[in-house]
Short mmCIF file of C-alpha atoms and ligand atoms in Angstrom, two decimals:
data_model
loop_
_atom_site.label_atom_id
_atom_site.label_comp_id
_atom_site.label_asym_id
_atom_site.label_seq_id
_atom_site.Cartn_x
_atom_site.Cartn_y
_atom_site.Cartn_z
CA MET A 103 -188.68 56.18 156.24
CA VAL A 104 -190.16 55.60 152.78
CA LYS A 105 -193.39 53.66 153.23
CA TYR A 106 -194.38 51.04 150.68
CA LEU A 107 -197.77 52.72 150.27
CA ASP A 108 -198.91 55.67 152.33
CA LEU A 109 -202.69 55.34 152.16
CA GLU A 110 -203.22 58.07 154.73
CA ARG A 111 -201.36 60.52 152.50
CA ILE A 112 -203.22 59.37 149.41
CA ASN A 113 -206.66 59.69 150.98
CA ALA A 114 -205.79 63.05 152.57
CA SER A 115 -205.03 64.33 149.07
CA PHE A 116 -208.69 63.85 148.12
CA GLU A 117 -209.94 66.09 150.94
CA PRO A 118 -212.26 67.81 151.55
CA GLU A 119 -214.20 66.16 148.71
CA LEU A 120 -213.74 62.65 150.09
CA SER A 121 -215.20 63.35 153.53
CA GLU A 122 -217.99 65.41 152.01
CA ALA A 123 -218.96 62.44 149.84
CA VAL A 124 -218.94 60.07 152.82
CA MET A 125 -220.97 62.48 154.97
CA ARG A 126 -223.45 63.09 152.17
CA VAL A 127 -224.23 59.36 152.14
CA ALA A 128 -224.16 59.08 155.93
CA ARG A 129 -226.81 61.78 156.20
CA SER A 130 -228.92 60.58 153.26
CA GLY A 131 -230.63 57.65 154.96
CA TRP A 132 -230.01 55.51 151.82
CA TYR A 133 -227.10 53.04 151.87
CA LEU A 134 -227.58 50.35 149.23
CA PHE A 135 -228.91 50.32 145.63
CA GLY A 136 -228.93 54.11 145.44
CA GLU A 137 -227.87 56.98 143.23
CA GLU A 138 -224.15 56.83 144.14
CA VAL A 139 -223.79 53.24 142.93
CA LYS A 140 -225.82 54.02 139.81
CA ALA A 141 -223.61 57.00 139.08
CA PHE A 142 -220.43 55.01 139.63
CA GLU A 143 -221.65 52.22 137.36
CA ARG A 144 -222.37 54.79 134.63
CA ASN A 145 -219.07 56.62 135.16
CA PHE A 146 -216.94 53.51 135.23
CA ALA A 147 -218.63 51.85 132.22
CA CYS A 148 -218.07 55.06 130.27
CA TYR A 149 -214.45 55.33 131.49
CA CYS A 150 -213.66 51.74 130.49
CA GLY A 151 -215.59 52.01 127.21
CA VAL A 152 -218.11 49.22 127.84
CA LYS A 153 -221.91 49.00 127.91
CA HIS A 154 -222.31 47.65 131.44
CA CYS A 155 -220.73 48.00 134.84
CA VAL A 156 -222.17 46.17 137.85
CA GLY A 157 -220.91 47.24 141.27
CA VAL A 158 -220.24 44.31 143.60
CA GLY A 159 -218.73 43.63 147.01
CA ASN A 160 -215.09 42.97 146.12
CA GLY A 161 -212.74 41.74 143.40
CA LEU A 162 -212.99 38.05 144.22
CA ASP A 163 -216.79 38.24 143.97
CA ALA A 164 -216.55 40.14 140.67
CA LEU A 165 -214.54 37.31 139.09
CA THR A 166 -216.64 34.61 140.76
CA LEU A 167 -219.91 36.20 139.62
CA ILE A 168 -218.71 36.40 136.01
CA LEU A 169 -217.93 32.68 135.96
CA MET A 170 -221.04 31.70 137.96
CA SER A 171 -223.09 33.70 135.47
CA TYR A 172 -221.53 31.95 132.48
CA VAL A 173 -222.51 28.65 134.08
CA SER A 174 -225.98 29.99 134.91
CA ILE A 175 -226.68 31.17 131.35
CA GLY A 176 -225.39 27.91 129.91
CA ARG A 177 -222.16 29.13 128.35
CA MET A 178 -220.13 26.87 130.69
CA ARG A 179 -220.85 23.68 132.60
CA PRO A 180 -219.66 22.66 136.06
CA GLY A 181 -216.23 21.05 135.74
CA ASP A 182 -215.28 22.95 132.58
CA GLU A 183 -211.73 24.27 132.42
CA VAL A 184 -210.53 27.84 132.67
CA ILE A 185 -206.91 28.62 131.87
CA VAL A 186 -205.42 30.96 134.50
CA PRO A 187 -201.90 32.35 134.84
CA ALA A 188 -199.88 30.38 137.38
CA ASN A 189 -198.31 33.65 138.53
CA THR A 190 -201.20 35.52 140.12
CA TYR A 191 -202.81 36.43 143.39
CA ILE A 192 -204.76 33.42 144.68
CA ALA A 193 -208.11 35.21 144.15
CA SER A 194 -208.00 34.56 140.39
CA VAL A 195 -207.76 30.82 141.04
CA LEU A 196 -210.30 30.77 143.88
CA ALA A 197 -212.86 32.49 141.64
CA VAL A 198 -212.62 29.60 139.16
CA LEU A 199 -213.00 27.03 141.93
CA ARG A 200 -215.87 28.87 143.62
CA ALA A 201 -217.79 28.80 140.33
CA GLY A 202 -217.42 25.00 140.19
CA LEU A 203 -214.89 25.13 137.35
CA LYS A 204 -211.39 23.75 137.01
CA PRO A 205 -208.32 26.00 136.88
CA VAL A 206 -205.56 25.03 134.44
CA PHE A 207 -202.30 26.85 135.17
CA CYS A 208 -200.35 28.57 132.43
CA GLU A 209 -196.78 29.74 132.92
CA PRO A 210 -195.98 33.45 132.52
CA GLU A 211 -193.26 35.04 130.44
CA TRP A 212 -190.25 35.96 132.55
CA ASP A 213 -189.97 39.38 130.97
CA THR A 214 -193.56 40.57 131.53
CA CYS A 215 -194.64 38.24 134.38
CA ASN A 216 -197.93 37.85 132.47
CA ILE A 217 -199.54 34.81 130.85
CA SER A 218 -197.59 33.51 127.87
CA PRO A 219 -199.93 33.40 124.83
CA GLU A 220 -197.60 30.93 123.09
CA LEU A 221 -198.27 28.32 125.78
CA LEU A 222 -202.07 28.55 125.69
CA GLU A 223 -202.77 26.15 122.84
CA GLY A 224 -200.88 23.34 124.57
CA LEU A 225 -203.28 23.59 127.52
CA ILE A 226 -206.55 23.54 125.59
CA THR A 227 -208.74 20.42 125.91
CA PRO A 228 -212.32 19.70 124.77
CA ARG A 229 -213.48 21.08 128.16
CA THR A 230 -211.66 24.42 127.98
CA ARG A 231 -214.17 27.26 127.97
CA ALA A 232 -212.24 30.38 128.89
CA ILE A 233 -208.90 32.07 129.34
CA MET A 234 -208.60 34.28 132.39
CA VAL A 235 -205.90 36.88 131.95
CA VAL A 236 -204.56 38.82 134.93
CA HIS A 237 -202.97 42.18 134.15
CA LEU A 238 -200.51 41.59 136.94
CA TYR A 239 -198.62 44.45 138.63
CA GLY A 240 -200.65 46.85 136.42
CA ARG A 241 -199.28 45.69 133.08
CA VAL A 242 -201.67 44.76 130.28
CA CYS A 243 -201.33 41.22 128.90
CA ARG A 244 -200.64 40.59 125.21
CA MET A 245 -204.34 40.71 124.39
CA ASP A 246 -204.14 40.48 120.59
CA GLU A 247 -202.29 37.17 120.85
CA VAL A 248 -204.60 35.88 123.61
CA GLY A 249 -207.62 36.95 121.54
CA GLU A 250 -206.38 35.06 118.48
CA VAL A 251 -206.16 31.80 120.42
CA ALA A 252 -209.58 32.45 121.99
CA VAL A 253 -211.26 33.07 118.64
CA LYS A 254 -209.59 30.08 117.03
CA HIS A 255 -210.84 27.74 119.78
CA GLY A 256 -214.14 29.47 120.61
CA LEU A 257 -213.07 30.45 124.14
CA LEU A 258 -214.25 33.32 126.33
CA VAL A 259 -211.69 35.80 127.64
CA VAL A 260 -212.15 37.04 131.21
CA GLU A 261 -209.90 39.82 132.51
CA ASP A 262 -208.77 40.12 136.13
CA CYS A 263 -208.25 43.89 136.23
CA ALA A 264 -207.74 44.15 139.98
CA GLN A 265 -204.26 45.61 139.49
CA ALA A 266 -204.77 47.49 136.24
CA GLN A 267 -207.47 50.16 136.50
CA GLY A 268 -207.17 52.59 133.63
CA ALA A 269 -204.41 50.95 131.59
CA LEU A 270 -204.76 51.56 127.85
CA TYR A 271 -203.89 48.74 125.46
CA LYS A 272 -202.14 49.94 122.29
CA GLU A 273 -203.53 53.42 123.03
CA ARG A 274 -206.84 52.02 121.89
CA LYS A 275 -208.96 50.36 124.53
CA ARG A 276 -208.87 50.21 128.29
CA THR A 277 -208.59 47.21 130.54
CA GLY A 278 -212.12 46.09 131.32
CA ALA A 279 -213.00 46.32 127.62
CA LEU A 280 -210.37 43.93 126.26
CA GLY A 281 -212.18 40.61 126.74
CA ASP A 282 -215.72 39.29 127.11
CA ALA A 283 -215.99 40.34 130.75
CA ALA A 284 -213.75 41.81 133.42
CA GLY A 285 -213.55 41.84 137.20
CA PHE A 286 -212.19 44.81 139.15
CA SER A 287 -211.22 45.19 142.79
CA PHE A 288 -211.26 48.51 144.61
CA TYR A 289 -209.47 47.18 147.69
CA PRO A 290 -208.02 50.24 149.48
CA GLY A 291 -204.49 49.79 148.13
CA LYS A 292 -205.40 49.40 144.44
CA ASN A 293 -204.83 52.24 141.97
CA ILE A 294 -208.36 53.38 142.71
CA GLY A 295 -209.23 52.26 146.20
CA ALA A 296 -212.36 52.40 148.33
CA LEU A 297 -212.44 52.96 152.09
CA GLY A 298 -213.09 49.26 152.54
CA ASP A 299 -214.11 46.54 150.09
CA ALA A 300 -215.65 47.10 146.67
CA GLY A 301 -215.49 45.58 143.20
CA ALA A 302 -217.11 45.72 139.78
CA VAL A 303 -217.84 43.68 136.68
CA THR A 304 -217.61 45.28 133.24
CA THR A 305 -218.90 43.77 130.00
CA ASP A 306 -220.63 44.54 126.70
CA ASP A 307 -222.76 41.40 127.05
CA ASP A 308 -226.37 42.27 128.03
CA GLU A 309 -227.30 38.76 129.14
CA LEU A 310 -224.16 38.36 131.24
CA ALA A 311 -224.58 41.76 132.89
CA ASP A 312 -228.19 40.97 133.82
CA ARG A 313 -227.24 37.62 135.30
CA VAL A 314 -224.31 39.05 137.28
CA ARG A 315 -226.67 41.67 138.71
CA ALA A 316 -229.20 39.01 139.64
CA LEU A 317 -226.69 36.55 141.13
CA ALA A 318 -225.05 39.33 143.17
CA ASN A 319 -228.44 40.05 144.73
CA TYR A 320 -229.54 36.60 145.96
CA GLY A 321 -230.33 35.45 142.44
CA SER A 322 -233.38 37.67 142.26
CA SER A 323 -235.11 38.91 139.14
CA ALA A 324 -237.49 41.12 141.12
CA LYS A 325 -237.87 41.77 144.82
CA TYR A 326 -238.47 38.45 146.66
CA VAL A 327 -238.44 36.51 143.37
CA HIS A 328 -235.41 34.20 143.12
CA PRO A 329 -235.06 32.18 139.93
CA TYR A 330 -231.32 31.56 140.51
CA LYS A 331 -229.17 30.50 143.46
CA GLY A 332 -227.25 33.68 144.09
CA ILE A 333 -225.01 35.29 146.66
CA ASN A 334 -225.02 38.64 148.44
CA SER A 335 -222.32 40.89 147.00
CA ARG A 336 -223.09 44.59 146.80
CA MET A 337 -221.14 47.75 146.36
CA ASP A 338 -222.49 50.12 149.02
CA GLU A 339 -223.32 53.80 148.64
CA VAL A 340 -220.39 55.03 150.76
CA GLN A 341 -217.83 53.17 148.68
CA ALA A 342 -219.48 54.27 145.42
CA ALA A 343 -219.41 57.91 146.56
CA VAL A 344 -215.70 57.55 147.39
CA LEU A 345 -214.96 55.91 144.05
CA ASN A 346 -216.83 58.63 142.16
CA VAL A 347 -214.47 61.17 143.72
CA LYS A 348 -211.36 59.12 143.03
CA LEU A 349 -212.19 58.08 139.48
CA LYS A 350 -211.81 61.68 138.29
CA ARG A 351 -208.13 61.60 139.22
CA LEU A 352 -207.27 58.08 138.06
CA ASP A 353 -205.59 59.08 134.79
CA ARG A 354 -203.50 61.74 136.48
CA ASP A 355 -202.52 59.37 139.28
CA ASN A 356 -201.55 56.65 136.80
CA ASP A 357 -199.36 59.20 134.99
CA LEU A 358 -197.65 60.04 138.27
CA ARG A 359 -197.02 56.34 138.88
CA ARG A 360 -195.43 56.12 135.42
CA CYS A 361 -193.16 59.04 136.35
CA VAL A 362 -192.00 57.22 139.48
CA ALA A 363 -191.43 54.07 137.43
CA ALA A 364 -189.43 56.01 134.82
CA ALA A 365 -187.24 57.49 137.57
CA TYR A 366 -186.62 54.02 139.05
CA ARG A 367 -185.73 52.63 135.63
CA LYS A 368 -183.35 55.47 134.92
CA GLY A 369 -181.75 55.54 138.37
CA ILE A 370 -181.46 51.90 139.43
CA CYS A 371 -178.22 50.40 138.25
CA HIS A 372 -177.04 47.35 140.13
CA PRO A 373 -175.56 44.16 138.66
CA GLY A 374 -177.68 41.98 140.96
CA VAL A 375 -181.00 43.69 140.37
CA THR A 376 -183.03 43.42 137.17
CA ILE A 377 -186.20 45.24 136.16
CA PRO A 378 -188.84 43.67 133.87
CA SER A 379 -189.38 45.53 130.60
CA GLY A 380 -191.67 48.53 130.77
CA GLY A 381 -194.13 47.66 128.03
CA GLU A 382 -195.36 50.23 125.56
CA GLY A 383 -196.99 53.59 126.07
CA LEU A 384 -199.85 53.71 128.54
CA SER A 385 -200.29 49.97 128.85
CA HIS A 386 -198.71 49.79 132.31
CA VAL A 387 -200.24 51.56 135.31
CA TYR A 388 -197.66 50.36 137.85
CA HIS A 389 -199.90 49.11 140.59
CA ILE A 390 -196.69 47.40 141.68
CA PHE A 391 -193.13 48.22 140.67
CA THR A 392 -191.25 44.95 140.51
CA VAL A 393 -187.53 44.25 140.58
CA PHE A 394 -185.89 40.83 140.60
CA SER A 395 -182.88 39.66 142.55
CA SER A 396 -181.56 36.19 143.22
CA ARG A 397 -180.71 37.61 146.69
CA ARG A 398 -184.20 39.04 147.19
CA ASP A 399 -184.48 38.43 150.94
CA GLU A 400 -181.07 39.99 151.65
CA LEU A 401 -181.95 42.96 149.45
CA ARG A 402 -185.24 43.38 151.26
CA GLN A 403 -183.50 43.32 154.63
CA TYR A 404 -180.88 45.80 153.42
CA LEU A 405 -183.50 48.23 152.09
CA SER A 406 -185.41 47.98 155.34
CA GLU A 407 -182.23 48.98 157.23
CA CYS A 408 -181.97 51.97 154.85
CA GLY A 409 -185.53 52.99 155.76
CA VAL A 410 -187.15 51.70 152.58
CA GLN A 411 -190.23 49.54 153.07
CA THR A 412 -190.84 46.85 150.43
CA LEU A 413 -193.26 43.98 149.87
CA VAL A 414 -193.16 40.67 147.98
CA HIS A 415 -195.89 39.90 145.41
CA TYR A 416 -196.07 37.07 146.17
CA PRO A 417 -193.96 34.82 148.39
CA ILE A 418 -195.85 31.55 147.64
CA PRO A 419 -197.41 30.78 144.23
CA PRO A 420 -201.03 29.47 144.20
CA HIS A 421 -200.04 25.90 143.27
CA ARG A 422 -197.75 25.76 146.33
CA GLN A 423 -200.44 26.90 148.78
CA LYS A 424 -201.75 24.30 151.21
CA SER A 425 -205.33 25.10 150.22
CA LEU A 426 -204.54 24.19 146.59
CA SER A 427 -202.62 21.02 147.37
CA ASP A 428 -204.36 19.28 144.43
CA TYR A 429 -202.00 21.26 142.19
CA ALA A 430 -198.82 20.79 144.24
CA PHE A 431 -197.54 18.19 141.75
CA LEU A 432 -197.19 20.85 139.04
CA SER A 433 -193.77 22.06 138.07
CA LEU A 434 -193.96 25.70 137.01
CA PRO A 435 -190.36 26.94 136.99
CA VAL A 436 -190.93 30.48 135.68
CA THR A 437 -193.69 31.08 138.21
CA GLU A 438 -191.59 29.65 141.01
CA ARG A 439 -188.61 31.80 140.06
CA ILE A 440 -190.74 34.95 140.03
CA HIS A 441 -191.97 34.10 143.51
CA ARG A 442 -188.39 33.54 144.70
CA GLU A 443 -186.93 36.71 143.20
CA GLU A 444 -189.70 39.34 143.13
CA LEU A 445 -189.41 42.47 145.26
CA SER A 446 -191.87 45.37 145.11
CA LEU A 447 -190.45 48.86 145.64
CA PRO A 448 -192.48 51.72 147.13
CA MET A 449 -195.01 52.91 144.55
CA SER A 450 -197.61 55.64 144.82
CA PRO A 451 -198.68 58.69 142.83
CA LEU A 452 -197.64 60.82 145.80
CA LEU A 453 -194.05 59.66 146.33
CA THR A 454 -191.84 62.75 146.40
CA ALA A 455 -188.74 63.11 144.23
CA ALA A 456 -186.64 62.89 147.40
CA GLU A 457 -188.30 59.62 148.43
CA VAL A 458 -187.79 58.15 144.97
CA GLN A 459 -184.12 59.14 145.14
CA THR A 460 -183.79 57.55 148.59
CA VAL A 461 -185.10 54.26 147.16
CA ILE A 462 -182.77 54.43 144.13
CA ASP A 463 -179.72 55.24 146.25
CA ALA A 464 -180.52 52.44 148.69
CA VAL A 465 -180.90 49.82 145.93
CA ASN A 466 -177.69 50.97 144.22
CA ALA A 467 -175.79 50.80 147.53
CA PHE A 468 -176.78 47.15 148.15
CA PRO A 469 -173.41 45.42 148.70
CA CYS A 470 -172.60 43.00 145.85
C1 PLP B 146 -206.68 42.37 144.80
C2 PLP B 146 -206.80 41.29 143.80
C3 PLP B 146 -207.96 40.50 143.67
C4 PLP B 146 -209.07 40.45 144.68
O1 PLP B 146 -209.63 41.61 145.07
P1 PLP B 146 -210.43 41.73 146.44
O2 PLP B 146 -211.17 43.00 146.26
O3 PLP B 146 -209.43 41.76 147.53
O4 PLP B 146 -211.33 40.56 146.55
C5 PLP B 146 -208.04 39.63 142.61
N1 PLP B 146 -207.04 39.48 141.74
C6 PLP B 146 -205.90 40.18 141.84
C7 PLP B 146 -204.83 39.99 140.83
C8 PLP B 146 -205.73 41.10 142.88
O5 PLP B 146 -204.59 41.78 142.99
#
C-alpha cells in the first residue's frame, strides 16, 4: 500500500539526531522559554530572511496573535475587515474571527487555487485593513500583484504559511518574508513538522513582534506584569529542539517533493484528471499534490482499491461549514468546484520511485 503520508518513515529518517534532541531536553530540567526555542527563533528568522521570529503554540494561534497584535497596537479596530481566500483551511478564517475582525471571502483562481489578485479591489471597503494570503498546497500566491493592491489602498498583508515552509518567490525571497507578517504551523504533517503542536510568527516589524511575544505570554511585559489581555501560546523546548534538527533538511526535502511532483506531472495522463499548473521555479513546495476530477469520489475509491491512499483538501469550504453559517448565503463557484473536485495524491520527500510509479499507474488505469 502507498500511504498518503508516512510520518513514521519521515521521523525515522531523522534518527538518531531526533531522539537525541528530545532526550537532551527531557534531561535538561528546562522546558519552556529556553535555549532551544531561542535557537529556533534565530535559525528560522535567518532562514526566512526576516528580523523576528516568535515561537508560539500552533498555526492558528500564530495567525490569531498577528491580528490580535495589530488591534492591540492600534493598526486595526474591532470589526475591521480582512480579506481571506475562500478556498482555505478553516484556521485562516477562524484566526480573523478570534481577533474580533470580519473575514471577507475572495475567490481563488482555478489554475493556482490561490487568491485571485484581480478580484481584491472589488472587495475593498473603508473598513478593509488587511489581505490575508494563504500559500495553499505549498504554492506561493502572486505576491507582486497582491502587494500592489495593498500599497494602493494602504492595507497590511498577512501570510498564512502553514503549507509553504521554505518556498522561494521569484527566486528572491522566502514565504514568511513576503508580507508584513506571517504565521507558520509545524503540525506534524507539514513540510517541517514537530512531534506535536507548534507554530511561529515571522515579521520585520519590531513593534508587532514585541506585541505578539507579549500577547502569547498572558499579555505580559515583564514577569507578573500584564498590560494587555493575552493568551497562553508557547512553543516548548522539545518541539523547538525537534524543529532545529528538521530545519537543516528542509530545502533538501522540498527538492525531493518537487521531484515527486515532476514525476506525477510527467507520468499522469488521463482524460478525466487534470493537474493545476506547476508555478515557476522554487515557488511551490508541494505540501499537497492536487489533481482535479469531476468524478473525484469514484477516483478516490478506485485508487484505494489499488492500494493508493489519498485525501481531500478539503471536502467542505469554510463558508459551507455549520460554524460559519453567517456566510452560507455566499455563492463562491470556483471555491465550491475546487472542493468538489480536489484529490490529494500521496506526497512525501521519502516516497520511493516504485511508490510514485504505483500511484501514476493506478491513476492512469482509472476506467473512463
Ligand atoms: C495547518 C494549517 C493551519 C493551522 O495550523 P495548526 O498548527 O493546526 O493550528 C492554518 N492554515 C492552514 C492553511 C493550514 O494548513
